[in-house]
Amino acid sequence: MNTQEKIREQLSGDKIVLYMKGSPQSPQCGFSAKATQMLGACGAKYASYDILSDPDIRQGLKEYSNWPTFPQLYLNGELVGGCDIMTELFQKGELQKLIAKAMG
Amino acid sequence: MMEPEDIKQMIELGLPGAHVLVTGDGHHFEAEVIASEFAGKSMLQRHQIVYRTLGSKMGNEIHALSLRTQAPGE
């Protein structure tokens, strides 16, 4: 299974997926930490993947989503954005709605 | 190490006529971009347009770039 197939499988395995540096318990970058805090505040149940421990996925994602940085949040397999966009959505109360809708 | 001026020029090169303001500390940068290309585009698409002007720099020399994007008149 090549990297693009592995990414597709990960993204179809969970409604909410966060690719980040480190893990929610020990984030390795301030922006990844902030993303997990926002998801926690929204009460999101999500799958997280540490791209620091999987360079193939890290590189593959840049091509898959045409998004060069991390974290990357996906809802129902769709890229929502990075920490910047998550923050703007969170401040407008829209991230909460998107998360609730994705969790169904 | 990247300077805000370098990033400003790259964005302006990629988005001719855009109004670009960049600040930053060498690793983390903030940019305000006003460009007609953003009209009718989502926040995600706008950020992708800006990232495309920075090519391989994004995620490498530029660890993080937080963006505020607007179309003229917004």
PDB file of C-alpha atoms in Angstrom:
ATOM      1  CA  MET A   1       0.000   0.000   0.000  1.00  0.00           C
ATOM      2  CA  ASN A   2       1.595   3.280  -1.013  1.00  0.00           C
ATOM      3  CA  THR A   3       1.509   6.485   1.031  1.00  0.00           C
ATOM      4  CA  GLN A   4      -1.438   8.067  -0.788  1.00  0.00           C
ATOM      5  CA  GLU A   5      -3.540   4.920  -0.201  1.00  0.00           C
ATOM      6  CA  LYS A   6      -2.482   4.866   3.460  1.00  0.00           C
ATOM      7  CA  ILE A   7      -3.561   8.511   3.851  1.00  0.00           C
ATOM      8  CA  ARG A   8      -6.925   7.803   2.207  1.00  0.00           C
ATOM      9  CA  GLU A   9      -7.414   4.851   4.556  1.00  0.00           C
ATOM     10  CA  GLN A  10      -6.591   6.954   7.616  1.00  0.00           C
ATOM     11  CA  LEU A  11      -8.927   9.713   6.465  1.00  0.00           C
ATOM     12  CA  SER A  12     -11.810   7.342   5.796  1.00  0.00           C
ATOM     13  CA  GLY A  13     -11.266   5.558   9.123  1.00  0.00           C
ATOM     14  CA  ASP A  14     -12.439   8.447  11.288  1.00  0.00           C
ATOM     15  CA  LYS A  15     -14.791  11.394  10.841  1.00  0.00           C
ATOM     16  CA  ILE A  16     -12.311  13.770  12.552  1.00  0.00           C
ATOM     17  CA  VAL A  17      -8.578  13.353  11.862  1.00  0.00           C
ATOM     18  CA  LEU A  18      -5.740  15.566  13.064  1.00  0.00           C
ATOM     19  CA  TYR A  19      -2.249  15.233  11.625  1.00  0.00           C
ATOM     20  CA  MET A  20       0.111  16.905  14.078  1.00  0.00           C
ATOM     21  CA  LYS A  21       3.649  17.053  15.428  1.00  0.00           C
ATOM     22  CA  GLY A  22       3.701  14.751  18.442  1.00  0.00           C
ATOM     23  CA  SER A  23       0.501  13.562  20.141  1.00  0.00           C
ATOM     24  CA  PRO A  24      -2.356  15.224  22.066  1.00  0.00           C
ATOM     25  CA  GLN A  25      -0.690  14.036  25.278  1.00  0.00           C
ATOM     26  CA  SER A  26       2.734  15.418  24.230  1.00  0.00           C
ATOM     27  CA  PRO A  27       2.514  17.867  21.352  1.00  0.00           C
ATOM     28  CA  GLN A  28       5.921  18.795  19.896  1.00  0.00           C
ATOM     29  CA  CYS A  29       4.951  22.166  18.450  1.00  0.00           C
ATOM     30  CA  GLY A  30       2.956  25.105  19.805  1.00  0.00           C
ATOM     31  CA  PHE A  31       0.610  25.165  16.824  1.00  0.00           C
ATOM     32  CA  SER A  32      -0.126  21.446  17.132  1.00  0.00           C
ATOM     33  CA  ALA A  33      -0.710  21.903  20.868  1.00  0.00           C
ATOM     34  CA  LYS A  34      -3.151  24.752  20.186  1.00  0.00           C
ATOM     35  CA  ALA A  35      -5.050  22.599  17.673  1.00  0.00           C
ATOM     36  CA  THR A  36      -5.511  19.820  20.246  1.00  0.00           C
ATOM     37  CA  GLN A  37      -6.666  22.348  22.862  1.00  0.00           C
ATOM     38  CA  MET A  38      -9.326  23.723  20.504  1.00  0.00           C
ATOM     39  CA  LEU A  39     -10.539  20.225  19.601  1.00  0.00           C
ATOM     40  CA  GLY A  40     -10.663  19.418  23.313  1.00  0.00           C
ATOM     41  CA  ALA A  41     -12.692  22.564  23.983  1.00  0.00           C
ATOM     42  CA  CYS A  42     -15.132  21.430  21.273  1.00  0.00           C
ATOM     43  CA  GLY A  43     -15.417  17.999  22.930  1.00  0.00           C
ATOM     44  CA  ALA A  44     -14.226  16.393  19.703  1.00  0.00           C
ATOM     45  CA  LYS A  45     -13.473  12.667  19.544  1.00  0.00           C
ATOM     46  CA  TYR A  46     -10.760  12.413  16.914  1.00  0.00           C
ATOM     47  CA  ALA A  47      -7.920  10.271  15.570  1.00  0.00           C
ATOM     48  CA  SER A  48      -4.482  11.919  15.675  1.00  0.00           C
ATOM     49  CA  TYR A  49      -1.364  10.910  13.765  1.00  0.00           C
ATOM     50  CA  ASP A  50       2.185  12.046  14.608  1.00  0.00           C
ATOM     51  CA  ILE A  51       3.823  13.095  11.338  1.00  0.00           C
ATOM     52  CA  LEU A  52       7.214  13.356  13.065  1.00  0.00           C
ATOM     53  CA  SER A  53       7.256   9.579  13.409  1.00  0.00           C
ATOM     54  CA  ASP A  54       6.149   8.984   9.797  1.00  0.00           C
ATOM     55  CA  PRO A  55       8.120  11.067   7.243  1.00  0.00           C
ATOM     56  CA  ASP A  56       6.387   9.341   4.292  1.00  0.00           C
ATOM     57  CA  ILE A  57       2.970  10.453   5.535  1.00  0.00           C
ATOM     58  CA  ARG A  58       4.385  13.931   6.248  1.00  0.00           C
ATOM     59  CA  GLN A  59       5.606  14.313   2.656  1.00  0.00           C
ATOM     60  CA  GLY A  60       2.593  12.524   1.181  1.00  0.00           C
ATOM     61  CA  LEU A  61       0.169  14.878   2.914  1.00  0.00           C
ATOM     62  CA  LYS A  62       1.793  17.952   1.369  1.00  0.00           C
ATOM     63  CA  GLU A  63       0.940  16.569  -2.055  1.00  0.00           C
ATOM     64  CA  TYR A  64      -2.421  15.075  -1.004  1.00  0.00           C
ATOM     65  CA  SER A  65      -3.799  18.308   0.433  1.00  0.00           C
ATOM     66  CA  ASN A  66      -1.566  20.892  -1.209  1.00  0.00           C
ATOM     67  CA  TRP A  67      -0.984  22.187   2.339  1.00  0.00           C
ATOM     68  CA  PRO A  68       2.654  22.488   3.391  1.00  0.00           C
ATOM     69  CA  THR A  69       2.454  22.832   7.168  1.00  0.00           C
ATOM     70  CA  PHE A  70       1.093  21.042  10.215  1.00  0.00           C
ATOM     71  CA  PRO A  71      -1.212  20.595  12.067  1.00  0.00           C
ATOM     72  CA  GLN A  72      -3.806  19.656   9.481  1.00  0.00           C
ATOM     73  CA  LEU A  73      -7.428  19.054  10.493  1.00  0.00           C
ATOM     74  CA  TYR A  74      -9.732  16.885   8.344  1.00  0.00           C
ATOM     75  CA  LEU A  75     -13.498  16.516   8.770  1.00  0.00           C
ATOM     76  CA  ASN A  76     -15.060  13.620   6.824  1.00  0.00           C
ATOM     77  CA  GLY A  77     -11.853  13.392   4.762  1.00  0.00           C
ATOM     78  CA  GLU A  78     -11.929  17.096   3.817  1.00  0.00           C
ATOM     79  CA  LEU A  79      -9.094  19.446   4.788  1.00  0.00           C
ATOM     80  CA  VAL A  80     -10.424  22.227   7.031  1.00  0.00           C
ATOM     81  CA  GLY A  81      -7.047  23.883   7.459  1.00  0.00           C
ATOM     82  CA  GLY A  82      -4.187  24.462   9.858  1.00  0.00           C
ATOM     83  CA  CYS A  83      -3.961  26.139  13.266  1.00  0.00           C
ATOM     84  CA  ASP A  84      -4.605  29.561  11.744  1.00  0.00           C
ATOM     85  CA  ILE A  85      -7.907  28.657  10.141  1.00  0.00           C
ATOM     86  CA  MET A  86      -8.967  26.522  13.128  1.00  0.00           C
ATOM     87  CA  THR A  87      -8.380  29.531  15.412  1.00  0.00           C
ATOM     88  CA  GLU A  88     -10.412  31.879  13.218  1.00  0.00           C
ATOM     89  CA  LEU A  89     -13.274  29.339  13.004  1.00  0.00           C
ATOM     90  CA  PHE A  90     -13.067  28.702  16.761  1.00  0.00           C
ATOM     91  CA  GLN A  91     -13.302  32.394  17.587  1.00  0.00           C
ATOM     92  CA  LYS A  92     -16.418  32.695  15.395  1.00  0.00           C
ATOM     93  CA  GLY A  93     -17.952  29.617  17.052  1.00  0.00           C
ATOM     94  CA  GLU A  94     -17.977  27.877  13.667  1.00  0.00           C
ATOM     95  CA  LEU A  95     -15.426  25.174  14.563  1.00  0.00           C
ATOM     96  CA  GLN A  96     -17.767  23.979  17.316  1.00  0.00           C
ATOM     97  CA  LYS A  97     -20.611  23.639  14.762  1.00  0.00           C
ATOM     98  CA  LEU A  98     -18.423  21.838  12.209  1.00  0.00           C
ATOM     99  CA  ILE A  99     -17.195  19.382  14.873  1.00  0.00           C
ATOM    100  CA  ALA A 100     -20.719  18.708  16.168  1.00  0.00           C
ATOM    101  CA  LYS A 101     -21.971  18.117  12.622  1.00  0.00           C
ATOM    102  CA  ALA A 102     -19.048  15.799  11.806  1.00  0.00           C
ATOM    103  CA  MET A 103     -19.625  13.755  14.980  1.00  0.00           C
ATOM    104  CA  GLY A 104     -23.283  13.434  13.897  1.00  0.00           C
TER     105      GLY A 104
ATOM    106  CA  MET B   1      17.328  32.787   7.552  1.00  0.00           C
ATOM    107  CA  MET B   2      14.222  34.229   5.929  1.00  0.00           C
ATOM    108  CA  GLU B   3      13.394  37.886   6.398  1.00  0.00           C
ATOM    109  CA  PRO B   4       9.890  39.385   6.228  1.00  0.00           C
ATOM    110  CA  GLU B   5      11.055  41.370   3.174  1.00  0.00           C
ATOM    111  CA  ASP B   6      11.937  38.120   1.317  1.00  0.00           C
ATOM    112  CA  ILE B   7       8.466  36.711   1.958  1.00  0.00           C
ATOM    113  CA  LYS B   8       6.776  39.976   0.955  1.00  0.00           C
ATOM    114  CA  GLN B   9       8.624  39.969  -2.391  1.00  0.00           C
ATOM    115  CA  MET B  10       7.772  36.321  -3.106  1.00  0.00           C
ATOM    116  CA  ILE B  11       4.067  36.883  -2.437  1.00  0.00           C
ATOM    117  CA  GLU B  12       4.057  40.067  -4.566  1.00  0.00           C
ATOM    118  CA  LEU B  13       5.827  38.187  -7.364  1.00  0.00           C
ATOM    119  CA  GLY B  14       3.200  35.456  -7.240  1.00  0.00           C
ATOM    120  CA  LEU B  15       0.256  37.847  -6.818  1.00  0.00           C
ATOM    121  CA  PRO B  16       1.035  40.931  -8.947  1.00  0.00           C
ATOM    122  CA  GLY B  17      -0.742  44.018  -7.667  1.00  0.00           C
ATOM    123  CA  ALA B  18      -1.460  42.532  -4.240  1.00  0.00           C
ATOM    124  CA  HIS B  19      -1.072  44.628  -1.081  1.00  0.00           C
ATOM    125  CA  VAL B  20       1.255  42.666   1.243  1.00  0.00           C
ATOM    126  CA  LEU B  21       2.394  43.311   4.828  1.00  0.00           C
ATOM    127  CA  VAL B  22       4.744  40.807   6.511  1.00  0.00           C
ATOM    128  CA  THR B  23       6.209  40.721  10.043  1.00  0.00           C
ATOM    129  CA  GLY B  24       8.068  37.937  11.798  1.00  0.00           C
ATOM    130  CA  ASP B  25      10.989  36.710  13.837  1.00  0.00           C
ATOM    131  CA  GLY B  26      12.813  34.588  11.258  1.00  0.00           C
ATOM    132  CA  HIS B  27      10.812  31.385  11.813  1.00  0.00           C
ATOM    133  CA  HIS B  28       7.235  32.388  12.585  1.00  0.00           C
ATOM    134  CA  PHE B  29       5.719  35.024  10.351  1.00  0.00           C
ATOM    135  CA  GLU B  30       2.422  36.908  10.014  1.00  0.00           C
ATOM    136  CA  ALA B  31       1.220  38.282   6.687  1.00  0.00           C
ATOM    137  CA  GLU B  32      -1.711  40.437   5.638  1.00  0.00           C
ATOM    138  CA  VAL B  33      -2.519  40.058   1.938  1.00  0.00           C
ATOM    139  CA  ILE B  34      -5.156  41.911  -0.052  1.00  0.00           C
ATOM    140  CA  ALA B  35      -5.480  40.470  -3.563  1.00  0.00           C
ATOM    141  CA  SER B  36      -8.178  40.356  -6.231  1.00  0.00           C
ATOM    142  CA  GLU B  37      -7.435  36.633  -6.710  1.00  0.00           C
ATOM    143  CA  PHE B  38      -9.143  36.002  -3.342  1.00  0.00           C
ATOM    144  CA  ALA B  39     -12.565  37.184  -4.466  1.00  0.00           C
ATOM    145  CA  GLY B  40     -15.132  34.392  -4.060  1.00  0.00           C
ATOM    146  CA  LYS B  41     -12.568  32.007  -2.567  1.00  0.00           C
ATOM    147  CA  SER B  42     -12.821  30.213   0.794  1.00  0.00           C
ATOM    148  CA  MET B  43     -10.337  30.913   3.587  1.00  0.00           C
ATOM    149  CA  LEU B  44      -8.621  27.594   2.817  1.00  0.00           C
ATOM    150  CA  GLN B  45      -8.278  28.368  -0.883  1.00  0.00           C
ATOM    151  CA  ARG B  46      -6.929  31.854  -0.131  1.00  0.00           C
ATOM    152  CA  HIS B  47      -4.257  30.439   2.124  1.00  0.00           C
ATOM    153  CA  GLN B  48      -3.345  27.808  -0.525  1.00  0.00           C
ATOM    154  CA  ILE B  49      -2.944  30.604  -3.101  1.00  0.00           C
ATOM    155  CA  VAL B  50      -0.499  32.411  -0.824  1.00  0.00           C
ATOM    156  CA  TYR B  51       1.375  29.216   0.091  1.00  0.00           C
ATOM    157  CA  ARG B  52       1.781  28.448  -3.614  1.00  0.00           C
ATOM    158  CA  THR B  53       3.682  31.735  -4.113  1.00  0.00           C
ATOM    159  CA  LEU B  54       6.194  30.575  -1.474  1.00  0.00           C
ATOM    160  CA  GLY B  55       6.855  27.188  -3.043  1.00  0.00           C
ATOM    161  CA  SER B  56       9.160  24.871  -1.108  1.00  0.00           C
ATOM    162  CA  LYS B  57       9.962  27.546   1.501  1.00  0.00           C
ATOM    163  CA  MET B  58       6.669  26.823   3.273  1.00  0.00           C
ATOM    164  CA  GLY B  59       7.095  24.245   6.002  1.00  0.00           C
ATOM    165  CA  ASN B  60      10.894  24.424   5.615  1.00  0.00           C
ATOM    166  CA  GLU B  61      12.634  27.781   6.082  1.00  0.00           C
ATOM    167  CA  ILE B  62       9.231  29.208   6.983  1.00  0.00           C
ATOM    168  CA  HIS B  63       8.136  27.173  10.002  1.00  0.00           C
ATOM    169  CA  ALA B  64       4.812  28.968  10.296  1.00  0.00           C
ATOM    170  CA  LEU B  65       3.004  31.743   8.471  1.00  0.00           C
ATOM    171  CA  SER B  66      -0.246  32.988   9.904  1.00  0.00           C
ATOM    172  CA  LEU B  67      -2.334  34.731   7.293  1.00  0.00           C
ATOM    173  CA  ARG B  68      -5.024  37.356   7.130  1.00  0.00           C
ATOM    174  CA  THR B  69      -6.396  37.408   3.593  1.00  0.00           C
ATOM    175  CA  GLN B  70      -8.900  39.828   2.025  1.00  0.00           C
ATOM    176  CA  ALA B  71     -10.221  40.602  -1.418  1.00  0.00           C
ATOM    177  CA  PRO B  72     -10.245  44.340  -2.291  1.00  0.00           C
ATOM    178  CA  GLY B  73     -13.299  46.054  -0.818  1.00  0.00           C
ATOM    179  CA  GLU B  74     -14.008  43.381   1.788  1.00  0.00           C
TER     180      GLU B  74
END
